[in-house]
PDB file of C-alpha atoms in Angstrom:
ATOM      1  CA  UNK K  20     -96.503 -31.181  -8.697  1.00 53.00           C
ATOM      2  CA  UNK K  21     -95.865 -32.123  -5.325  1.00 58.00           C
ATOM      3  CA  UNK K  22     -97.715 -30.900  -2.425  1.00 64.00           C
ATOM      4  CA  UNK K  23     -96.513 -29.376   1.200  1.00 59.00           C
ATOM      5  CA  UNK K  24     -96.896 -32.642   2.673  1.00 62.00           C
ATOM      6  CA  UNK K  25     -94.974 -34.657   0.268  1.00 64.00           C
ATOM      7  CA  UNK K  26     -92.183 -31.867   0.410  1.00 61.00           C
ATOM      8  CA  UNK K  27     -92.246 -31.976   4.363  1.00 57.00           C
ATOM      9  CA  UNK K  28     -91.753 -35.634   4.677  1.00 59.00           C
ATOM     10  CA  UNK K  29     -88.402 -35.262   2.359  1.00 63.00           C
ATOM     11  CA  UNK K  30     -86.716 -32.517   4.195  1.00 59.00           C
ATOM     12  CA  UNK K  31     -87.175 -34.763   7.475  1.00 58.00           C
ATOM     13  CA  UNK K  32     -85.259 -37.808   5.829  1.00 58.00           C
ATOM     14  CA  UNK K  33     -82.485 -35.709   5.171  1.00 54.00           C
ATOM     15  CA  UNK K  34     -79.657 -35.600   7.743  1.00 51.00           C
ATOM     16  CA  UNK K  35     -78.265 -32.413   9.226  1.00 52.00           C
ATOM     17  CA  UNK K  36     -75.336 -33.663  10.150  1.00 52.00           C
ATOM     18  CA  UNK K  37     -72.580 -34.213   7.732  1.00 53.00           C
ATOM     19  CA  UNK K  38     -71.620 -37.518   7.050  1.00 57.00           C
ATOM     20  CA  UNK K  39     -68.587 -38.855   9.222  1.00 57.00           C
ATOM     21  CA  UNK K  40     -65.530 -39.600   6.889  1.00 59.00           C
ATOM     22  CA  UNK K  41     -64.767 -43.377   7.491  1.00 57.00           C
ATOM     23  CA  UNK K  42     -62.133 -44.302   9.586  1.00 57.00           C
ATOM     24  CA  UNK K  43     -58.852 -46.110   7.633  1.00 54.00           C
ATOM     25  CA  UNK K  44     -57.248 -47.992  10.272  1.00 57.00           C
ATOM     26  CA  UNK K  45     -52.888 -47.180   9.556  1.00 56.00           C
ATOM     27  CA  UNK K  46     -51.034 -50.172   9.170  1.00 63.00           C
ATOM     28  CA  UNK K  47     -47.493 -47.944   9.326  1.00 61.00           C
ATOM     29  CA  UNK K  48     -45.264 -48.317  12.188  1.00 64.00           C
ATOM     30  CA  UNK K  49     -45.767 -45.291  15.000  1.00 62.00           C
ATOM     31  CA  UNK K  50     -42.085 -45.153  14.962  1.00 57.00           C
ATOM     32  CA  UNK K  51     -42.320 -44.573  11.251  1.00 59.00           C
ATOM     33  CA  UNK K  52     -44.561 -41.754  11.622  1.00 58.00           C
ATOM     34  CA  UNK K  53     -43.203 -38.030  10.877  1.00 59.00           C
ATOM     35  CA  UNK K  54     -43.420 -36.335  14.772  1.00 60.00           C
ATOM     36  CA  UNK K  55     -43.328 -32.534  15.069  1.00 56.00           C
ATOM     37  CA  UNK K  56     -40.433 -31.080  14.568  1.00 55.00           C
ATOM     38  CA  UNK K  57     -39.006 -28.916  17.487  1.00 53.00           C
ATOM     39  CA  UNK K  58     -37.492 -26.027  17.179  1.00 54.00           C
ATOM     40  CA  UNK K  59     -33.564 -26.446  15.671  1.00 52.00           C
ATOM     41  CA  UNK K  60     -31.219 -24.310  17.603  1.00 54.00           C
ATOM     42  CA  UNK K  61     -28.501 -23.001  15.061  1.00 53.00           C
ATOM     43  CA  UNK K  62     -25.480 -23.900  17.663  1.00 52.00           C
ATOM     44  CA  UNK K  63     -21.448 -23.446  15.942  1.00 53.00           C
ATOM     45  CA  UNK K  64     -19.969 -26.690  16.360  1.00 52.00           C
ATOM     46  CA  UNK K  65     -17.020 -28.730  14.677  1.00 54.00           C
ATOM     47  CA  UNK K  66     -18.999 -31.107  12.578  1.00 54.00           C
ATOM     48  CA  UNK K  67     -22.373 -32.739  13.351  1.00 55.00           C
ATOM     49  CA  UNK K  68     -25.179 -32.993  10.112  1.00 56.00           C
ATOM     50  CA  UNK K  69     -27.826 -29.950  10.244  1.00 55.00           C
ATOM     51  CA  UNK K  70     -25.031 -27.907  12.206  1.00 59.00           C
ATOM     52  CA  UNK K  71     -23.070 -24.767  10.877  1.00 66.00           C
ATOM     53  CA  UNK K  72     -19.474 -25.487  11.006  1.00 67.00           C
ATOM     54  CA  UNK K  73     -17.431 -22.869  13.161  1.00 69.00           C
ATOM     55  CA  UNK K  74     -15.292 -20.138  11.200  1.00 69.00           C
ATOM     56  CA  UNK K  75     -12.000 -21.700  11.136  1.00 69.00           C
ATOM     57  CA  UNK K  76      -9.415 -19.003  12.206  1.00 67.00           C
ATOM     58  CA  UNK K  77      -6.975 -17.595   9.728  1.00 68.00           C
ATOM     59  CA  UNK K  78      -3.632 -18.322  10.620  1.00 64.00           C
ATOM     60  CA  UNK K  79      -1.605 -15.364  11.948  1.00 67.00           C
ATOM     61  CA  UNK K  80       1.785 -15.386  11.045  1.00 68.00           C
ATOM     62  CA  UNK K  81       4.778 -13.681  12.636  1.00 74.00           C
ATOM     63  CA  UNK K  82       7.041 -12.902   9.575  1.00 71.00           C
ATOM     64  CA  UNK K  83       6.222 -11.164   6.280  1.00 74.00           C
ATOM     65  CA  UNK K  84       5.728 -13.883   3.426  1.00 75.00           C
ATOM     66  CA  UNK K  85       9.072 -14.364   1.403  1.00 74.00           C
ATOM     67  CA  UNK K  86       9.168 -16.607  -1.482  1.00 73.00           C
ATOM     68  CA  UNK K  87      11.655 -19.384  -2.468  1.00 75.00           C
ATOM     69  CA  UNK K  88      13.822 -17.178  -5.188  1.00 76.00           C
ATOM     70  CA  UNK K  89      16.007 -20.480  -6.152  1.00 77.00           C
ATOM     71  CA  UNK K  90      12.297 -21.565  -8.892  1.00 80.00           C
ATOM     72  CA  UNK K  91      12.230 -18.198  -9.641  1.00 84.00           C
ATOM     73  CA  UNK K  92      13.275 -16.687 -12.941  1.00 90.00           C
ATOM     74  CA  UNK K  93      15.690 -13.627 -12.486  1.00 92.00           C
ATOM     75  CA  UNK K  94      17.481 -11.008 -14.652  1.00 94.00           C
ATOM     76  CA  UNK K  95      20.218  -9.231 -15.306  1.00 94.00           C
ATOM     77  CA  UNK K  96      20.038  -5.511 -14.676  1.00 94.00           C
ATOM     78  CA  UNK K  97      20.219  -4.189 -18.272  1.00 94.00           C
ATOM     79  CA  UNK K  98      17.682  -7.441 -19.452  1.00 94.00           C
ATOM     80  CA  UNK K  99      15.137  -5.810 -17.223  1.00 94.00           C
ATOM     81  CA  UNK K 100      15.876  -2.577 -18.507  1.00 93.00           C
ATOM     82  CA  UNK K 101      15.470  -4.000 -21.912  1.00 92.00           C
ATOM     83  CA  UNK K 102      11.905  -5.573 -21.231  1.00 93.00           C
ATOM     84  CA  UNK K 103      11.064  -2.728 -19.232  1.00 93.00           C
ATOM     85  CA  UNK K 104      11.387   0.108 -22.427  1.00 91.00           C
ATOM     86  CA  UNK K 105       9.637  -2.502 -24.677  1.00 91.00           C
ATOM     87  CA  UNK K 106       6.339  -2.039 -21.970  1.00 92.00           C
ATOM     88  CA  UNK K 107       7.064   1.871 -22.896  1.00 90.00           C
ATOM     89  CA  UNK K 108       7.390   2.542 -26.032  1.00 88.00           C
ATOM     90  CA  UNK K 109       5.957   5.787 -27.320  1.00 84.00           C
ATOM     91  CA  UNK K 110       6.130   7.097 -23.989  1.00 86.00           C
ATOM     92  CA  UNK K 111       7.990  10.350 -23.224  1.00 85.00           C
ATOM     93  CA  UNK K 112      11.331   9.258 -20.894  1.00 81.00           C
ATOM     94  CA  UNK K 113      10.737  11.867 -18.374  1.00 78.00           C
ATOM     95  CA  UNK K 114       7.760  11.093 -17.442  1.00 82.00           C
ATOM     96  CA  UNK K 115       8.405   7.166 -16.901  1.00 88.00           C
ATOM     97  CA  UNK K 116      10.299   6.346 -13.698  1.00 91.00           C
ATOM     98  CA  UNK K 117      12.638   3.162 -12.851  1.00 94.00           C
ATOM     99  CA  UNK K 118      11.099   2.162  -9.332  1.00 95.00           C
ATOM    100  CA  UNK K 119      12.789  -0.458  -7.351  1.00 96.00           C
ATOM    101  CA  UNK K 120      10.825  -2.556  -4.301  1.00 95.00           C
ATOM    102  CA  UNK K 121      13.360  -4.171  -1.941  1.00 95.00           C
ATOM    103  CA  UNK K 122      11.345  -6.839   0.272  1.00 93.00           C
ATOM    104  CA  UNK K 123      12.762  -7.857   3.383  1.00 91.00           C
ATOM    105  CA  UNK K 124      12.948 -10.519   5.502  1.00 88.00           C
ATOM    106  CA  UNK K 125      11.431  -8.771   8.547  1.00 83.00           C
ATOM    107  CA  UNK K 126       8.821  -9.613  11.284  1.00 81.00           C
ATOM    108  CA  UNK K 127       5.733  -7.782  11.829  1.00 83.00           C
ATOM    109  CA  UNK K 128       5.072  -5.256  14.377  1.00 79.00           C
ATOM    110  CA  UNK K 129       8.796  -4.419  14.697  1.00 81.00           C
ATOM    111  CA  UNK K 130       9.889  -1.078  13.696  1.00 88.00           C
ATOM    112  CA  UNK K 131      10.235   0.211   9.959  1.00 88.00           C
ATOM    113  CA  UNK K 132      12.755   1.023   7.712  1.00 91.00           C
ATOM    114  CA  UNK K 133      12.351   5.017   6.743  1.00 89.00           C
ATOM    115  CA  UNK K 134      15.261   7.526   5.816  1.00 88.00           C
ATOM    116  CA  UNK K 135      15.439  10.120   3.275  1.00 86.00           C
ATOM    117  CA  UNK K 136      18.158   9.464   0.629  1.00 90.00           C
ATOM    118  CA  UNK K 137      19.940  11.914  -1.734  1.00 88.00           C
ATOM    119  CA  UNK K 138      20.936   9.905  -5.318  1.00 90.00           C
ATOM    120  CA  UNK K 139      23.731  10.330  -7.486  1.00 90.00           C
ATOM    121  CA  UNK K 140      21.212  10.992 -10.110  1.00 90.00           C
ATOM    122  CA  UNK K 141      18.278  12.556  -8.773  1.00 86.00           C
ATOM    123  CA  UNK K 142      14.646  11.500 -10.181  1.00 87.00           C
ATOM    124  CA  UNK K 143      12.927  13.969  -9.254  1.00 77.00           C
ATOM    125  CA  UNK K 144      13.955  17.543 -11.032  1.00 70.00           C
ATOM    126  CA  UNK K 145      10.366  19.349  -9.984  1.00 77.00           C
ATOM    127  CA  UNK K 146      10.758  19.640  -6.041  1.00 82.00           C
ATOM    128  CA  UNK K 147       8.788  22.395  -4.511  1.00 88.00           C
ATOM    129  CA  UNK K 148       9.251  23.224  -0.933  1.00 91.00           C
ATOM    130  CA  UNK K 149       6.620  25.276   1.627  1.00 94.00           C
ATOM    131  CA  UNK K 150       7.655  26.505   4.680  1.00 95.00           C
ATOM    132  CA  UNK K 151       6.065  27.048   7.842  1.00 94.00           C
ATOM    133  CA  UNK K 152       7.455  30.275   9.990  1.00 94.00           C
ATOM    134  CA  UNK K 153       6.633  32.870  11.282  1.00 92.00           C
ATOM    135  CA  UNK K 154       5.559  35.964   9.308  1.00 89.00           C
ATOM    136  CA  UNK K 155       7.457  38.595  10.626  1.00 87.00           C
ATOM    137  CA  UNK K 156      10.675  36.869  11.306  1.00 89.00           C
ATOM    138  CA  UNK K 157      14.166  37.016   9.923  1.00 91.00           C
ATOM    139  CA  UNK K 158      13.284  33.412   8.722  1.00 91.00           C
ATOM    140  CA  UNK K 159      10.540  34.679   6.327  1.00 91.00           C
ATOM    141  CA  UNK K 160      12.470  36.680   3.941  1.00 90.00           C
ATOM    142  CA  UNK K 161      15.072  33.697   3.791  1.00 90.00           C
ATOM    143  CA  UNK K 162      12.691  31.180   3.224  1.00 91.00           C
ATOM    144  CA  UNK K 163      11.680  33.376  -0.031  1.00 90.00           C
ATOM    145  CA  UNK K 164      14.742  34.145  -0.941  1.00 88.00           C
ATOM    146  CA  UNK K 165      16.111  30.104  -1.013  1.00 87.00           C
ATOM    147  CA  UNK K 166      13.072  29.635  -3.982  1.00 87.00           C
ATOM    148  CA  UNK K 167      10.241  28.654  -1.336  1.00 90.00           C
ATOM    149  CA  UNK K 168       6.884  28.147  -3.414  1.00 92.00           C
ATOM    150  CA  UNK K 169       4.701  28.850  -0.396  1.00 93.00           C
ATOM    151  CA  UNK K 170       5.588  30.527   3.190  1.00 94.00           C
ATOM    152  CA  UNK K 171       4.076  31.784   6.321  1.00 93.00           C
ATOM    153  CA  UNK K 172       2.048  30.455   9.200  1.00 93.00           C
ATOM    154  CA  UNK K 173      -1.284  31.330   9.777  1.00 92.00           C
ATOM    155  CA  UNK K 174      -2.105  32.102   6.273  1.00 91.00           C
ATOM    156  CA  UNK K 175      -0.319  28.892   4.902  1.00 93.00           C
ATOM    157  CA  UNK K 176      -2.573  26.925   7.073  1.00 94.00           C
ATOM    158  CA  UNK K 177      -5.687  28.746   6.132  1.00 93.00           C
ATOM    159  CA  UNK K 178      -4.410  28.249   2.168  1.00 92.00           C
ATOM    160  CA  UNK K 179      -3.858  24.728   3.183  1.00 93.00           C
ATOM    161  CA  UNK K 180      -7.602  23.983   4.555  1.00 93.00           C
ATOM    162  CA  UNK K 181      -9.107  25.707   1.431  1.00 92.00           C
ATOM    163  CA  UNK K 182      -7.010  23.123  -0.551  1.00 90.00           C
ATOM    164  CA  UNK K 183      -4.916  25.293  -2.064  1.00 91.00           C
ATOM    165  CA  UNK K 184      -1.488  23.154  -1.647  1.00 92.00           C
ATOM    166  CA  UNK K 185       1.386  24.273  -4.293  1.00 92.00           C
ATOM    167  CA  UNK K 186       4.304  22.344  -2.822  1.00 91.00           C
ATOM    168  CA  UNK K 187       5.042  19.068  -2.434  1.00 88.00           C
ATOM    169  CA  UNK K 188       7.697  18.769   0.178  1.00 89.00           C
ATOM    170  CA  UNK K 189       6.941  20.905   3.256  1.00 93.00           C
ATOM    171  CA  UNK K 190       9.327  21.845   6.195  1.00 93.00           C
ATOM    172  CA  UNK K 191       8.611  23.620   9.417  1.00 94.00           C
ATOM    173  CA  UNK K 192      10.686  25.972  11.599  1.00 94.00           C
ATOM    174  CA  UNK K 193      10.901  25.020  15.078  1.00 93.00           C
ATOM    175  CA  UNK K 194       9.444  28.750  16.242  1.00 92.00           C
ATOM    176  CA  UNK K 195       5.948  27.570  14.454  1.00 93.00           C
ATOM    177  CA  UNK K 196       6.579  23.641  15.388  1.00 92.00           C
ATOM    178  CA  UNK K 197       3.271  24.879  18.160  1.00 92.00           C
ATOM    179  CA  UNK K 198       1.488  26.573  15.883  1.00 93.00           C
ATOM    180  CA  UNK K 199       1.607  23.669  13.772  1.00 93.00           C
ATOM    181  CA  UNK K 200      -0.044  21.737  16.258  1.00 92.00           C
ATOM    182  CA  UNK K 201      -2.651  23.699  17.011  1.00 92.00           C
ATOM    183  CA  UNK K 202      -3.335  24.157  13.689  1.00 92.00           C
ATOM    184  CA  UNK K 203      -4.386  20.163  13.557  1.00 91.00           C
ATOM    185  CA  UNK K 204      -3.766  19.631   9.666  1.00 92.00           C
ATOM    186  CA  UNK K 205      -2.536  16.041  10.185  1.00 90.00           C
ATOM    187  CA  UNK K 206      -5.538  14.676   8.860  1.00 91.00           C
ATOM    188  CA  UNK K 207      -5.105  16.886   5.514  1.00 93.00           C
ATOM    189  CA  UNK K 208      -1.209  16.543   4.879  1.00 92.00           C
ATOM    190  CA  UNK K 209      -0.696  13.601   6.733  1.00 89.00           C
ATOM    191  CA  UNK K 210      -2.244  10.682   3.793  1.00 89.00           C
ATOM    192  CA  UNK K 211      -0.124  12.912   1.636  1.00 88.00           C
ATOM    193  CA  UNK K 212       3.460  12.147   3.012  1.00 85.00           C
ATOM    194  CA  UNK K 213       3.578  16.123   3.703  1.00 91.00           C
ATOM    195  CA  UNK K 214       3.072  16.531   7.358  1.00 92.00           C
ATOM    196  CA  UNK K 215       6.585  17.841   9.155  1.00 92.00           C
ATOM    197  CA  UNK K 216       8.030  15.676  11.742  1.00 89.00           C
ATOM    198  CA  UNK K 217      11.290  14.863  13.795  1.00 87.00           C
ATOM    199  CA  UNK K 218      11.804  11.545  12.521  1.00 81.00           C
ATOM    200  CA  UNK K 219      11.708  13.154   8.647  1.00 82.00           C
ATOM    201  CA  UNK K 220      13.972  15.959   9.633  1.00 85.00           C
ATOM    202  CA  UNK K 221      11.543  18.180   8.466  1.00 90.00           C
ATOM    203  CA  UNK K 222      11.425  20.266  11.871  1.00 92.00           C
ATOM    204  CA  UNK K 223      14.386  22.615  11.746  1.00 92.00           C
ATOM    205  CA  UNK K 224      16.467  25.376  12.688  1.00 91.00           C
ATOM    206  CA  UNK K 225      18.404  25.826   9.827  1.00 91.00           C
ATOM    207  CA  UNK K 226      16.165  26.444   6.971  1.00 90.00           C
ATOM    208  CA  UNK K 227      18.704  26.535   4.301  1.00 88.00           C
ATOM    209  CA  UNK K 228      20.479  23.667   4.732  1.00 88.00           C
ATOM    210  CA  UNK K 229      17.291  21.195   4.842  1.00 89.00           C
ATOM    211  CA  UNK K 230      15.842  22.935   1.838  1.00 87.00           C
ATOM    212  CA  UNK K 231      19.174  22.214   0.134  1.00 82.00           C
ATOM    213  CA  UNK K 232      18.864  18.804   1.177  1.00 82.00           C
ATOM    214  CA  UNK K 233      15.249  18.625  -0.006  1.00 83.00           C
ATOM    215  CA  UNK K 234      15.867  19.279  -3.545  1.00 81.00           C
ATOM    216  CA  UNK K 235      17.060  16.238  -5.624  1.00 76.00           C
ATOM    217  CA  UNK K 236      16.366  13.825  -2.086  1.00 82.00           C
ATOM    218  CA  UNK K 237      13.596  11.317  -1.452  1.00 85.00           C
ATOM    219  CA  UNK K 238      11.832   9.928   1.196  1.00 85.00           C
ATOM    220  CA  UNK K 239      11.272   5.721   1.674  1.00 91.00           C
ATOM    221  CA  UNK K 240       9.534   3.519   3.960  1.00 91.00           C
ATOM    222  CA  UNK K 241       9.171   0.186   4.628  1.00 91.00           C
ATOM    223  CA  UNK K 242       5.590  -0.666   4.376  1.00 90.00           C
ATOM    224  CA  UNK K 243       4.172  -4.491   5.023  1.00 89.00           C
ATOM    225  CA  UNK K 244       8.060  -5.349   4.879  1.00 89.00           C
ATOM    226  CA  UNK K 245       8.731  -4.008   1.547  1.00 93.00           C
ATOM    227  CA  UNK K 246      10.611  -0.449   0.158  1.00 95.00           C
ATOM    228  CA  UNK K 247       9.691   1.284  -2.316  1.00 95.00           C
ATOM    229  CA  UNK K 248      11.777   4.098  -4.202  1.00 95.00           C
ATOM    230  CA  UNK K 249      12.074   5.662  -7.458  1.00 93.00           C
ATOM    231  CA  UNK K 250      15.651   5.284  -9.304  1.00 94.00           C
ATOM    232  CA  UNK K 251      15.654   6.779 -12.180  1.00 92.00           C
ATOM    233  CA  UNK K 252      13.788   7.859 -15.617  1.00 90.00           C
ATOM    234  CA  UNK K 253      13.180   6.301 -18.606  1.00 89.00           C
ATOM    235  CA  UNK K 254      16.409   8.082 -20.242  1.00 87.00           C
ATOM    236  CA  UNK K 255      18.637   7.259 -17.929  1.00 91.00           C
ATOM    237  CA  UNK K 256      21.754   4.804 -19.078  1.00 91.00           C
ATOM    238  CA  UNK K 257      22.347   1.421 -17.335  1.00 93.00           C
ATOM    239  CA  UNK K 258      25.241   2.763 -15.644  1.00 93.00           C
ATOM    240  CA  UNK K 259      23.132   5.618 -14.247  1.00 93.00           C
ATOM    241  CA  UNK K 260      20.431   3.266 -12.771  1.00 94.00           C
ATOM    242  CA  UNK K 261      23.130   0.626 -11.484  1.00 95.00           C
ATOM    243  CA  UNK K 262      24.615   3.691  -9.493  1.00 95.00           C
ATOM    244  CA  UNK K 263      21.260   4.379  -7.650  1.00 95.00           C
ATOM    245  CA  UNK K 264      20.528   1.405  -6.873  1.00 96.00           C
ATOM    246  CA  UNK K 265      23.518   0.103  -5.310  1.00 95.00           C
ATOM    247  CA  UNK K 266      22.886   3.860  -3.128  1.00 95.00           C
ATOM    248  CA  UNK K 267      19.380   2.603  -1.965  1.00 95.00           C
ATOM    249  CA  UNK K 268      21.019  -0.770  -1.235  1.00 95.00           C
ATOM    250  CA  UNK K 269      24.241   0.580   0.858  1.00 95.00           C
ATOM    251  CA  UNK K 270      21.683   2.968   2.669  1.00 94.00           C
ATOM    252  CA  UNK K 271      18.788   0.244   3.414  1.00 94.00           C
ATOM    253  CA  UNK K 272      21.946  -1.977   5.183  1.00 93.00           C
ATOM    254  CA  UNK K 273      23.059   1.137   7.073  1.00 93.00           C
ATOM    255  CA  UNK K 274      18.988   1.354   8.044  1.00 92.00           C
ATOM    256  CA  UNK K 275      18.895  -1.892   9.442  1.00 90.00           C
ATOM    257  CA  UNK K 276      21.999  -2.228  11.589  1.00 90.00           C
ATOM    258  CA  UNK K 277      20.366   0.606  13.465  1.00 88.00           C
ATOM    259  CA  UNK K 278      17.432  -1.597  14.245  1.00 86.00           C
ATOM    260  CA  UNK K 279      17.571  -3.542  17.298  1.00 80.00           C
ATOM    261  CA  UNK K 280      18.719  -7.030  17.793  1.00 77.00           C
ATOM    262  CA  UNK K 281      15.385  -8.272  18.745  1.00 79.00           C
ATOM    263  CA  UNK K 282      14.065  -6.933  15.464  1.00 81.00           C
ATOM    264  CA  UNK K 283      16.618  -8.488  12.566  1.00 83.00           C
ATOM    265  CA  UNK K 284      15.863  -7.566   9.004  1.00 87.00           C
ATOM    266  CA  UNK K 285      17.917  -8.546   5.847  1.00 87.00           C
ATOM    267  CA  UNK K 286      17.068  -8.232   2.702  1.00 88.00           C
ATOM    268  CA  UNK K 287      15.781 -10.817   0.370  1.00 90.00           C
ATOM    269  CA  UNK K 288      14.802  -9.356  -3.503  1.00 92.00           C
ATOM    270  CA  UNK K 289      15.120  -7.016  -5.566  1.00 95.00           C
ATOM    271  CA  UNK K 290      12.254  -6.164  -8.025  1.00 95.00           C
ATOM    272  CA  UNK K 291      12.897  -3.206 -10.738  1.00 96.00           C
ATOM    273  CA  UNK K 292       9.552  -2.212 -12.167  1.00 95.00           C
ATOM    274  CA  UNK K 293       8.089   1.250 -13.816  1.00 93.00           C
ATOM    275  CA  UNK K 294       4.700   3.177 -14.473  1.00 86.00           C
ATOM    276  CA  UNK K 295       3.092   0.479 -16.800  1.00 88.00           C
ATOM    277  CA  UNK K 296       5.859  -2.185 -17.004  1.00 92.00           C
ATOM    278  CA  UNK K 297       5.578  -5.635 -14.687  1.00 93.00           C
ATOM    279  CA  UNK K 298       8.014  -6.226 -11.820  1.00 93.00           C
ATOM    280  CA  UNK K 299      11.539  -7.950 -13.088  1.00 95.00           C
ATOM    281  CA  UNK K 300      13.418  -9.977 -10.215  1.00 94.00           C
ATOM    282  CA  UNK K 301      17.122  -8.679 -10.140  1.00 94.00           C
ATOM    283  CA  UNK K 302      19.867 -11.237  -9.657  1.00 92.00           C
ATOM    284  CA  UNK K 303      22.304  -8.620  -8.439  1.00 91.00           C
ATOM    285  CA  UNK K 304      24.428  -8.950 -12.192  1.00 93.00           C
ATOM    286  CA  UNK K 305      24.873  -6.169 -15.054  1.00 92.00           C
ATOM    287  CA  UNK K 306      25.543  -7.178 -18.320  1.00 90.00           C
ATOM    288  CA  UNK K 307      22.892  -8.361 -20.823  1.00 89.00           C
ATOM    289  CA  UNK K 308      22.575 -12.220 -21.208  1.00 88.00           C
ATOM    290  CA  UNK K 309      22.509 -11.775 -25.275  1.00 85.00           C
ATOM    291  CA  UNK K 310      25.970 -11.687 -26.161  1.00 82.00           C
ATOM    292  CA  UNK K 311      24.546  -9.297 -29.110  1.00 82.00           C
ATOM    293  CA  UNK K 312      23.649  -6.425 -26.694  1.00 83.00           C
ATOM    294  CA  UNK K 313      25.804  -4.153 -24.968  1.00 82.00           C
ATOM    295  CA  UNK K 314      24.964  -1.830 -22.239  1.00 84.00           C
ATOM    296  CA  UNK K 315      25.586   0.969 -24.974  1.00 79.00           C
ATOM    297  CA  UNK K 316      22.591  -0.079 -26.935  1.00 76.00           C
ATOM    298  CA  UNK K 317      20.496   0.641 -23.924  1.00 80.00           C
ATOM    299  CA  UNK K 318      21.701   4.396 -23.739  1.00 68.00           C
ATOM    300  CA  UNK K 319      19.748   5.803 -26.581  1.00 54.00           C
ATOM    301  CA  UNK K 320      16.322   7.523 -25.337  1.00 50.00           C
ATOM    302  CA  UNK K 321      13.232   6.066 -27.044  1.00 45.00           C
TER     303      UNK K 321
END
C-alpha cells in the first residue's frame, strides 16, 4: 500500500491545466473559406438567383372573351333538342326547362342588357305576385281581388323579415315606393331578383295592368356579357321552342340599339342547354341533319 508521501508526490506531477489541442496549420485558401453569412434581405425583383421573382400582373382585358365559332361544332335546332331529351330521360317534361345563353360581343363596364319579355309560349305557368300598398287604400282590395298571393305594407315587410316570402314576383305601388325604403329589405329581396325598381317596371300606378303583364313574362340580364333565359319545357314541340327563341333574339337586338354608340354590343352565339343536359351551340338552322328524323318525331313528350 502506498503511503501519504508517495500519494502526495503523484498528485503534484499531474497538470491542472488541460492539455492544449495542437495547432493544424490550414493549407486552404482564405478566399476558399465559408465567411458569415449576412443577413439576406427578401427584395421582389425580375430575376437574380436567391431572389423572389415579382407577381407578374394578370392581364386586364377590355372585352368579354369570345371564341372563334368557325372550329367549333354546331347544331341544328331540333339536333340539340334531340341530344338534349336523351340527357332527360325519365324526367317529368314540366319540370325540365329549355334555357338559352346568348353571349355577346360587348365590353366591360358598359351598361347591361336587362328587359322583361312576354313569350309566345310562356315557361313559367306558377307566377305568384305580392304587392306592396297601402292597407287601407282603394288599391288593397284590388290587389286581392287580381289573385295577389301576399299584400299590404307594414305587415308584408314584417312577414318578409321573419322569412315568410310566398311570392315570387313582387310589385310596389308608388304610394308605399317610401315606405319601401325605409323599410331597407334590399339586402333580403335584393340576391333574390325580388326587390321593386324603376328600371324593372315594378314601381307602378296601375296595379292591374303590371300584374297582367307579370304573369306568363320573364325577366333577363346580361351578366359578364352573357343572357340567360328560359324558353320552354321539356314538352314543348320544335316549333314551339323555335318561336321563343327567335322572341328573345328580336328583343335582345331591340335592347342593344338602345345602348349608346360608345358602348356597341352584337351578338355572337347561341347556346341551348337544360337542367342536367350540356350546352349545344346553335347554328341559327331548324331541321334535323338525319334525313330519317322529322321535326314531328320530336313532338311526342317522353
Amino acid at each position: 500500500m502506498a503511503s501519504f508521501n508517495h500519494c502526495l508526490a503523484s498528485l503534484a506531477r499531474l497538470s491542472l491545466t488541460a492539455p492544449a489541442r495542437p495547432t493544424v496549420t490550414s493549407t486552404i485558401p482564405k478566399f476558399l473559406l465559408p465567411t458569415a453569412s449576412p443577413s439576406v434581405r427578401h427584395a421582389y425583383s425580375s430575376g437574380g438567383a436567391g431572389m423572389r421573382k415579382r407577381p407578374k400582373k394578370r392581364r386586364q382585358y377590355k372585352y368579354f372573351k369570345t371564341h372563334d365559332l368557325s372550329q367549333m361544332e354546331q347544331f341544328s335546332l331540333c339536333d340539340a333538342m334531340r341530344y338534349i331529351r336523351a340527357f332527360e330521360v325519365g324526367r317529368p317534361p314540366a319540370s325540365v326547362k329549355y334555357e338559352v345563353a346568348v353571349k355577346l360581343k360587348a365590353s366591360k363596364g358598359g351598361p347591361v342588357v336587362r328587359n322583361r319579355i312576354r313569350l309566345p309560349f310562356p315557361v313559367k305557368t306558377d307566377t305568384r305576385i305580392g304587392v306592396i300598398c297601402p292597407e287601407d287604400s282603394p288599391m288593397f282590395s284590388e290587389a286581392q281581388q287580381l289573385g295577389a298571393v301576399a299584400v299590404g305594407e307594414e305587415s308584408l315587410f314584417e312577414s318578409i323579415r321573419q322569412g315568410n316570402i310566398p311570392f315570387n314576383k313582387l310589385i310596389c305601388h308608388v304610394d308605399s315606393q317610401e315606405a319601401l325604403k325605409k323599410a331597407n329589405l334590399g339586402r333580403i329581396l335584393g340576391p333574390k331578383g325580388l326587390m321593386p325598381n324603376q328600371k324593372t317596371k315594378t314601381i307602378t300606378k296601375n296595379l292591374k295592368a303590371t300584374m297582367q303583364d307579370l304573369i306568363g313574362a320573364d325577366d333577363y340580364r346580361e351578366r359578364d356579357g352573357v343572357v340567360r333565359i328560359a324558353v320552354g319545357q321539356l314538352g314543348f314541340t320544335p316549333q314551339m321552342l323555335s318561336d321563343n327563341i327567335k322572341a328573345v333574339m328580336a328583343q335582345l337586338k331591340e335592347d342593344m340599339q338602345k345602348i349608346d354608340e360608345n358602348h356597341v354590343k352584337t351578338l355572337d352565339e347561341v347556346v341551348l342547354s337544360s337542367t342536367r343536359a350540356p350546352g349545344f351551340s346553335l347554328d341559327g338552322t331548324f331541321f334535323p341533319t338525319d334525313e330519317n328524323l322529322k321535326p314531328e318525331d320530336l313532338q311526342s313528350v317522353m
